[in-house]
Short mmCIF file of C-alpha atoms in Angstrom, two decimals:
data_model
loop_
_atom_site.label_atom_id
_atom_site.label_comp_id
_atom_site.label_asym_id
_atom_site.label_seq_id
_atom_site.Cartn_x
_atom_site.Cartn_y
_atom_site.Cartn_z
CA MET A 1 -20.19 -31.63 25.14
CA ARG A 2 -21.04 -34.81 27.40
CA ARG A 3 -19.23 -37.74 27.27
CA TYR A 4 -21.25 -41.33 27.58
CA SER A 5 -20.46 -44.85 28.58
CA ARG A 6 -23.49 -46.42 26.51
CA GLU A 7 -26.41 -44.11 27.92
CA VAL A 8 -24.83 -43.33 31.06
CA GLN A 9 -23.33 -39.65 31.31
CA THR A 10 -19.78 -39.79 33.01
CA SER A 11 -18.42 -36.27 32.20
CA TRP A 12 -19.28 -33.17 30.68
CA GLU A 13 -18.28 -29.56 29.42
CA CYS A 14 -20.35 -26.26 28.78
CA PHE A 15 -20.17 -24.87 25.25
CA GLU A 16 -18.05 -21.67 25.72
CA GLY A 17 -17.58 -20.77 22.04
CA PRO A 18 -15.68 -21.35 19.43
CA GLN A 19 -12.31 -21.62 21.14
CA PRO A 20 -9.57 -24.05 21.33
CA TRP A 21 -9.25 -26.50 24.26
CA PRO A 22 -6.30 -25.37 26.49
CA ASP A 23 -3.59 -27.49 27.15
CA VAL A 24 -4.69 -30.82 25.46
CA GLY A 25 -1.60 -32.87 25.72
CA GLY A 26 0.33 -30.50 23.62
CA ARG A 27 -2.09 -30.43 20.85
CA LYS A 28 -4.38 -27.60 19.67
CA GLY A 29 -5.66 -25.94 16.35
CA LEU A 30 -7.63 -29.25 15.45
CA GLY A 31 -10.71 -27.76 15.42
CA GLN A 32 -13.23 -27.21 18.03
CA GLY A 33 -14.71 -30.85 17.84
CA ALA A 34 -11.55 -32.76 18.04
CA ASP A 35 -10.12 -30.24 20.61
CA VAL A 36 -13.25 -31.29 22.52
CA VAL A 37 -13.32 -35.05 22.55
CA LEU A 38 -9.32 -35.19 23.16
CA GLY A 39 -9.81 -32.90 26.23
CA LEU A 40 -12.54 -34.93 27.39
CA ALA A 41 -10.51 -38.19 26.89
CA GLU A 42 -7.75 -36.46 28.75
CA LYS A 43 -9.92 -35.53 31.70
CA CYS A 44 -11.31 -38.44 31.96
CA GLU A 45 -7.96 -40.24 31.96
CA LEU A 46 -8.60 -42.95 29.30
CA ARG A 47 -5.93 -45.59 29.07
CA PRO A 48 -4.71 -46.72 25.91
CA GLY A 49 -7.10 -49.46 24.44
CA HIS A 50 -10.33 -47.67 25.00
CA CYS A 51 -12.61 -46.76 21.89
CA LEU A 52 -14.58 -43.57 21.61
CA VAL A 53 -17.49 -43.60 19.39
CA PHE A 54 -18.65 -39.58 18.02
CA ASP A 55 -20.92 -38.23 15.51
CA ASN A 56 -20.08 -36.12 12.27
CA PHE A 57 -19.61 -32.45 14.35
CA PHE A 58 -16.13 -33.92 16.12
CA THR A 59 -15.08 -36.47 13.48
CA GLY A 60 -12.00 -35.68 11.21
CA LEU A 61 -8.84 -37.32 9.84
CA PRO A 62 -6.52 -35.51 12.15
CA LEU A 63 -8.41 -36.85 15.34
CA MET A 64 -8.03 -39.85 14.45
CA SER A 65 -4.58 -39.61 14.10
CA ALA A 66 -4.28 -38.02 17.47
CA LEU A 67 -6.29 -40.67 18.85
CA SER A 68 -3.92 -43.40 17.56
CA GLU A 69 -0.86 -41.58 18.92
CA LYS A 70 -2.65 -41.93 22.33
CA GLY A 71 -3.41 -45.76 21.97
CA LEU A 72 -7.00 -44.74 21.74
CA GLY A 73 -9.46 -46.12 19.53
CA GLY A 74 -12.24 -43.75 17.27
CA THR A 75 -15.15 -44.22 14.99
CA GLY A 76 -17.63 -41.89 14.12
CA THR A 77 -19.61 -40.62 11.31
CA ALA A 78 -17.94 -38.07 8.72
CA ARG A 79 -19.04 -35.02 6.84
CA ASP A 80 -17.81 -34.77 3.27
CA ASN A 81 -15.91 -31.68 3.97
CA ARG A 82 -14.08 -33.24 6.76
CA ILE A 83 -12.23 -35.80 4.81
CA GLY A 84 -11.84 -34.31 1.45
CA LYS A 85 -11.54 -36.76 -1.74
CA PRO A 86 -9.51 -39.87 -0.57
CA GLU A 87 -7.90 -41.64 -3.74
CA GLY A 88 -9.86 -44.95 -4.09
CA LEU A 89 -13.12 -43.75 -2.25
CA MET A 90 -16.45 -43.81 -4.34
CA SER A 91 -17.71 -40.37 -4.35
CA VAL A 92 -21.30 -39.59 -3.07
CA GLU A 93 -22.82 -38.37 -6.55
CA LYS A 94 -21.68 -42.01 -7.94
CA MET A 95 -22.69 -43.93 -4.71
CA LYS A 96 -26.00 -42.44 -4.64
CA LYS A 97 -26.78 -44.62 -7.85
CA MET A 98 -25.22 -47.96 -6.64
CA PRO A 99 -27.85 -50.55 -5.36
CA ARG A 100 -28.41 -50.67 -1.59
CA GLY A 101 -25.80 -52.51 0.44
CA THR A 102 -22.58 -51.23 -1.99
CA THR A 103 -19.44 -50.71 0.13
CA SER A 104 -16.71 -48.61 -1.03
CA ALA A 105 -13.43 -48.13 1.31
CA THR A 106 -9.61 -46.31 1.52
CA PHE A 107 -7.47 -45.92 3.79
CA TYR A 108 -5.43 -42.83 4.95
CA GLU A 109 -2.30 -43.87 6.87
CA ASP A 110 -3.68 -46.13 9.45
CA VAL A 111 -7.36 -44.81 9.29
CA ALA A 112 -10.14 -46.43 7.25
CA VAL A 113 -12.90 -44.39 5.64
CA VAL A 114 -15.80 -46.60 4.51
CA ARG A 115 -18.72 -45.43 2.59
CA TRP A 116 -22.20 -47.63 2.50
CA GLN A 117 -25.03 -46.97 0.40
CA ASP A 118 -28.07 -47.36 2.74
CA ASN A 119 -31.55 -45.04 1.84
CA ARG A 120 -28.22 -42.30 1.48
CA PRO A 121 -24.43 -42.85 1.64
CA VAL A 122 -22.91 -43.10 5.11
CA THR A 123 -19.68 -42.34 5.75
CA VAL A 124 -17.60 -43.62 8.64
CA VAL A 125 -14.42 -43.26 9.48
CA SER A 126 -12.27 -45.38 12.35
CA ASN A 127 -8.91 -46.21 13.39
CA ILE A 128 -9.73 -49.66 14.64
CA ASN A 129 -12.54 -50.74 12.52
CA GLY A 130 -12.63 -51.45 8.71
CA VAL A 131 -14.53 -53.44 6.09
CA THR A 132 -14.19 -56.75 7.26
CA PRO A 133 -15.24 -59.03 9.15
CA THR A 134 -19.01 -58.14 7.52
CA GLY A 135 -21.94 -58.27 9.51
CA LYS A 136 -25.66 -58.61 8.02
CA CYS A 137 -28.32 -56.68 8.60
CA SER A 138 -32.27 -56.36 7.38
CA ARG A 139 -33.62 -53.47 5.00
CA TRP A 140 -37.27 -53.09 3.51
CA SER A 141 -36.97 -53.31 -0.12
CA ARG A 142 -39.64 -51.22 -1.93
CA GLN A 143 -39.02 -52.98 -5.54
CA GLU A 144 -39.39 -56.36 -3.87
CA ARG A 145 -41.90 -55.37 -1.37
CA ARG A 146 -40.11 -57.50 1.26
CA LYS A 147 -37.20 -57.29 3.67
CA VAL A 148 -33.93 -57.94 2.53
CA THR A 149 -30.62 -58.96 3.75
CA LEU A 150 -27.45 -56.68 3.33
CA ASP A 151 -23.81 -57.11 4.12
CA LEU A 152 -22.80 -54.61 6.77
CA PRO A 153 -19.08 -53.29 6.92
CA ALA A 154 -17.52 -53.72 10.33
CA ALA A 155 -17.10 -50.03 10.96
CA ILE A 156 -20.45 -49.21 10.33
CA GLN A 157 -21.68 -51.94 12.43
CA ALA A 158 -19.49 -51.02 15.60
CA TYR A 159 -21.00 -47.53 15.25
CA ASN A 160 -24.48 -48.57 14.94
CA HIS A 161 -23.92 -51.14 17.83
CA THR A 162 -22.67 -48.02 20.36
CA MET A 163 -24.40 -45.09 19.13
CA GLY A 164 -27.58 -43.21 20.51
CA GLY A 165 -26.22 -42.92 23.94
CA VAL A 166 -26.46 -39.15 24.13
CA ASP A 167 -30.20 -39.27 22.67
CA LEU A 168 -31.55 -41.97 24.91
CA HIS A 169 -29.95 -40.24 27.91
CA ASP A 170 -31.43 -37.09 27.09
CA GLN A 171 -34.54 -38.47 26.40
CA PHE A 172 -34.58 -39.94 29.85
CA SER A 173 -33.72 -36.63 31.38
CA ALA A 174 -36.42 -34.88 29.31
CA SER A 175 -39.08 -37.09 30.76
CA TYR A 176 -39.11 -35.70 34.36
CA ARG A 177 -37.43 -32.44 33.78
CA ILE A 178 -37.22 -30.28 36.85
CA ARG A 179 -39.84 -27.32 36.48
CA VAL A 180 -38.65 -24.97 39.00
CA ARG A 181 -37.41 -21.94 37.57
CA SER A 182 -34.91 -19.07 38.78
CA LYS A 183 -33.21 -15.78 37.89
CA LYS A 184 -29.44 -17.48 38.50
CA TRP A 185 -27.39 -17.55 35.83
CA TRP A 186 -26.30 -21.19 37.01
CA TRP A 187 -29.54 -22.68 37.74
CA PRO A 188 -30.28 -24.46 34.50
CA LEU A 189 -26.68 -25.94 34.71
CA PHE A 190 -27.58 -27.26 38.21
CA SER A 191 -30.82 -28.56 37.30
CA CYS A 192 -29.66 -30.62 34.38
CA LEU A 193 -26.97 -32.27 36.46
CA VAL A 194 -29.28 -33.17 39.17
CA ARG A 195 -31.53 -34.88 36.21
CA SER A 196 -28.63 -36.51 35.08
CA CYS A 197 -27.51 -37.73 38.03
CA ALA A 198 -31.00 -39.33 38.65
CA VAL A 199 -31.01 -41.03 35.29
CA ASN A 200 -27.58 -42.18 35.92
CA ALA A 201 -28.91 -44.04 39.23
CA TRP A 202 -31.73 -45.23 37.64
CA LEU A 203 -29.92 -46.88 35.00
CA MET A 204 -27.32 -48.29 37.64
CA TYR A 205 -30.21 -49.29 40.00
CA ARG A 206 -31.86 -51.49 37.19
CA LYS A 207 -28.50 -52.95 36.08
CA LEU A 208 -28.59 -54.69 39.85
CA GLY A 209 -31.52 -56.56 38.61
CA ASN A 210 -34.26 -53.95 40.12
CA ASP A 211 -36.87 -53.61 37.78
CA ILE A 212 -38.68 -50.31 38.25
CA SER A 213 -39.79 -47.66 36.24
CA GLN A 214 -37.82 -44.03 36.07
CA LEU A 215 -41.01 -42.50 37.50
CA GLN A 216 -41.05 -44.74 40.67
CA PHE A 217 -37.31 -44.42 41.16
CA VAL A 218 -37.68 -40.71 40.92
CA ARG A 219 -40.50 -40.42 43.53
CA GLN A 220 -39.08 -42.74 45.96
CA CYS A 221 -35.60 -40.65 45.90
CA THR A 222 -37.93 -37.24 46.25
CA GLN A 223 -39.88 -38.75 49.05
CA GLU A 224 -36.75 -39.67 50.99
CA LEU A 225 -34.44 -36.56 50.32
CA LEU A 226 -37.79 -34.86 51.69
CA VAL A 227 -37.65 -37.04 54.56
CA ARG A 228 -34.66 -36.94 55.41
CA TYR A 229 -33.30 -33.20 54.94
CA GLY A 230 -36.47 -31.60 54.50
CA THR A 231 -37.45 -28.66 57.03
CA GLU A 232 -40.44 -29.01 59.48
CA ARG A 233 -43.66 -26.65 59.20
CA ARG A 234 -43.35 -23.69 60.89
CA ALA A 235 -46.78 -22.36 60.33
CA PRO A 236 -49.97 -23.82 61.29
CA GLY A 237 -52.10 -25.66 58.94
CA PRO A 238 -52.87 -29.12 57.40
CA ALA A 239 -50.08 -31.34 57.57
CA VAL A 240 -48.80 -32.85 54.51
CA LEU A 241 -47.78 -36.48 54.40
CA LEU A 242 -44.61 -36.92 51.79
CA VAL A 243 -44.97 -40.79 52.26
CA THR A 244 -47.77 -42.82 52.74
CA GLY A 245 -47.19 -45.88 54.26
CA ALA A 246 -44.06 -47.52 55.37
CA ALA A 247 -40.97 -45.45 54.62
CA GLY A 248 -38.89 -46.02 51.58
CA ASP A 249 -36.02 -48.39 51.19
CA GLY A 250 -33.35 -45.86 51.57
CA ILE A 251 -34.51 -44.31 54.63
CA ARG A 252 -35.51 -47.89 56.31
CA ARG A 253 -32.34 -49.58 55.68
CA ASP A 254 -29.74 -47.00 56.14
CA GLY A 255 -29.17 -48.18 59.79
CA LEU A 256 -29.04 -44.43 61.30
CA GLY A 257 -31.12 -43.84 64.33
CA HIS A 258 -34.32 -45.17 63.79
CA TRP A 259 -34.79 -46.55 67.28
CA PRO A 260 -37.50 -45.49 69.39
CA ARG A 261 -37.83 -42.51 71.54
CA ALA A 262 -40.32 -40.34 73.31
CA GLY A 263 -41.81 -37.49 71.12
CA PRO A 264 -42.44 -33.97 72.17
CA THR A 265 -46.06 -34.69 72.59
CA ALA A 266 -48.29 -37.88 73.43
CA LYS A 267 -51.43 -36.88 71.20
CA ALA A 268 -49.54 -37.78 68.19
CA ARG A 269 -51.35 -40.49 66.08
CA CYS A 270 -49.37 -43.41 64.33
CA LYS A 271 -49.37 -43.08 60.50
CA VAL A 272 -50.21 -46.66 60.43
CA CYS A 273 -52.72 -47.43 62.77
CA GLY A 274 -54.36 -44.52 63.84
CA CYS A 275 -53.66 -44.74 67.33
CA ARG A 276 -52.25 -42.52 69.70
CA THR A 277 -48.49 -42.46 70.50
CA LYS A 278 -45.50 -40.50 72.27
CA PHE A 279 -43.13 -42.80 70.38
CA ILE A 280 -41.57 -41.66 67.12
CA CYS A 281 -38.65 -42.83 65.15
CA GLY A 282 -34.93 -41.67 66.24
CA GLN A 283 -35.05 -39.37 63.24
CA GLY A 284 -37.93 -37.52 64.02
CA ARG A 285 -39.66 -37.44 61.11
CA ARG A 286 -42.30 -39.71 61.13
CA ILE A 287 -44.90 -41.22 64.35
CA ARG A 288 -44.52 -44.92 64.28
CA GLY A 289 -46.20 -47.60 66.63
CA GLY A 290 -49.69 -47.16 68.79
CA ARG A 291 -48.37 -48.94 71.89
CA GLY A 292 -44.98 -48.11 71.90
CA GLY A 293 -43.26 -48.58 68.16
CA SER A 294 -40.85 -47.72 65.61
CA CYS A 295 -39.83 -47.69 62.18
CA PRO A 296 -41.26 -50.99 60.30
CA PRO A 297 -37.64 -52.59 59.87
CA TRP A 298 -37.44 -52.73 63.74
CA GLN A 299 -40.01 -55.21 64.05
CA ASN A 300 -39.57 -57.69 66.77
CA ARG A 301 -35.72 -57.50 65.66
CA GLY A 302 -33.25 -59.22 67.66
CA GLY A 303 -36.06 -60.59 69.55
CA ALA A 304 -37.30 -57.14 70.51
CA LYS A 305 -40.52 -57.38 73.20
CA VAL A 306 -41.86 -53.96 72.05
CA SER A 307 -45.46 -54.07 70.44
CA PHE A 308 -45.05 -52.35 67.10
CA CYS A 309 -47.45 -51.48 64.52
CA PRO A 310 -47.78 -53.71 61.49
CA PRO A 311 -46.40 -52.77 58.26
CA PRO A 312 -49.06 -51.56 55.83
#
C-alpha cells in the first residue's frame, strides 16, 4: 500500500496479509482497507483539513466516519457490498436503465453517497463533497453521433481530478525498472524503493522548471553516482568512459574538491582535447586540462591565470 501526493509517492507499507493494523488511534476491526488508510494517515502525521482520495478497495462508511472524527476529508469509489442499501439511493439495476448523466444521492450521517450514471453506474462516497456544486463533462453519444454535455456531481468531479496518481507513478517506475536480479528477499523492495525515489526526484525537478525527460534524468543520476562513488578499475583492460564530454551538473556544481592537482602519472590524456597532462580534478575521477587544467566549471573562475581545456 502506498500513499501519494498527486503522482509523488510519500509513504509506503508492505502488504503482510489480512491482519488488522496495530494500534491505529484506538481503532481496529474496520477492515483491512480502512486500517491501511488510517495507519498511513497516522504515520504521515496528517493534520485536520487534509483530504484523502482512494479507490473502492479501501472505501467504506465506517472509514469515512473515522476520518470525520479525525478532521480528515475522504473521497473514494465504493463497492455495492460496502455501503449496503441506503434509503433514498437508486439501485444499480434501476440506474442502468436511466439516461446518461442521471444522479442519485443520499446521506449517511455526515457522509454523502453519490451514484452517477456514465457508461455504467459509478458510486462515490465522500465526507467533504456532495452533489453540488455540479460541474460539466463531455461524453460521446452513440445515438446522437456527437459529444454531449452532462452534469457532473461535485463528488465525482473531485475524485476524477485527483485520481490516477498511483497508476501514473507505477507507469513511470516501470518505464526504466532496475533489471539487476538477486536471490535476496529484500532486493525487490530495495529496487522498487530506488526507482520510486528516482521518479519522485524527476517529478520535483520538472516542477522547478527543468524540461527534461525521465530517461535523460536517470542517465545523469546514474553517471554522477558512478563518477562520485564508483570504484577504480583493478584489472587491466580497455577503459570505459562513464561520461562523455563535460561532467554532469550535479558533479560540476557541488563545490567539493574540484581544484587541479598533480596526478599519479604524466602520460594520461585530457578527456576533451586529447593532450597529455599530469593534472587531474581534485576528486581524482576524470583527467582535465592539457596544459594544467581542471574540471570545466573552474575555467577562468576568479581570474585564475591557468590554461584550461575548452568545454565541449
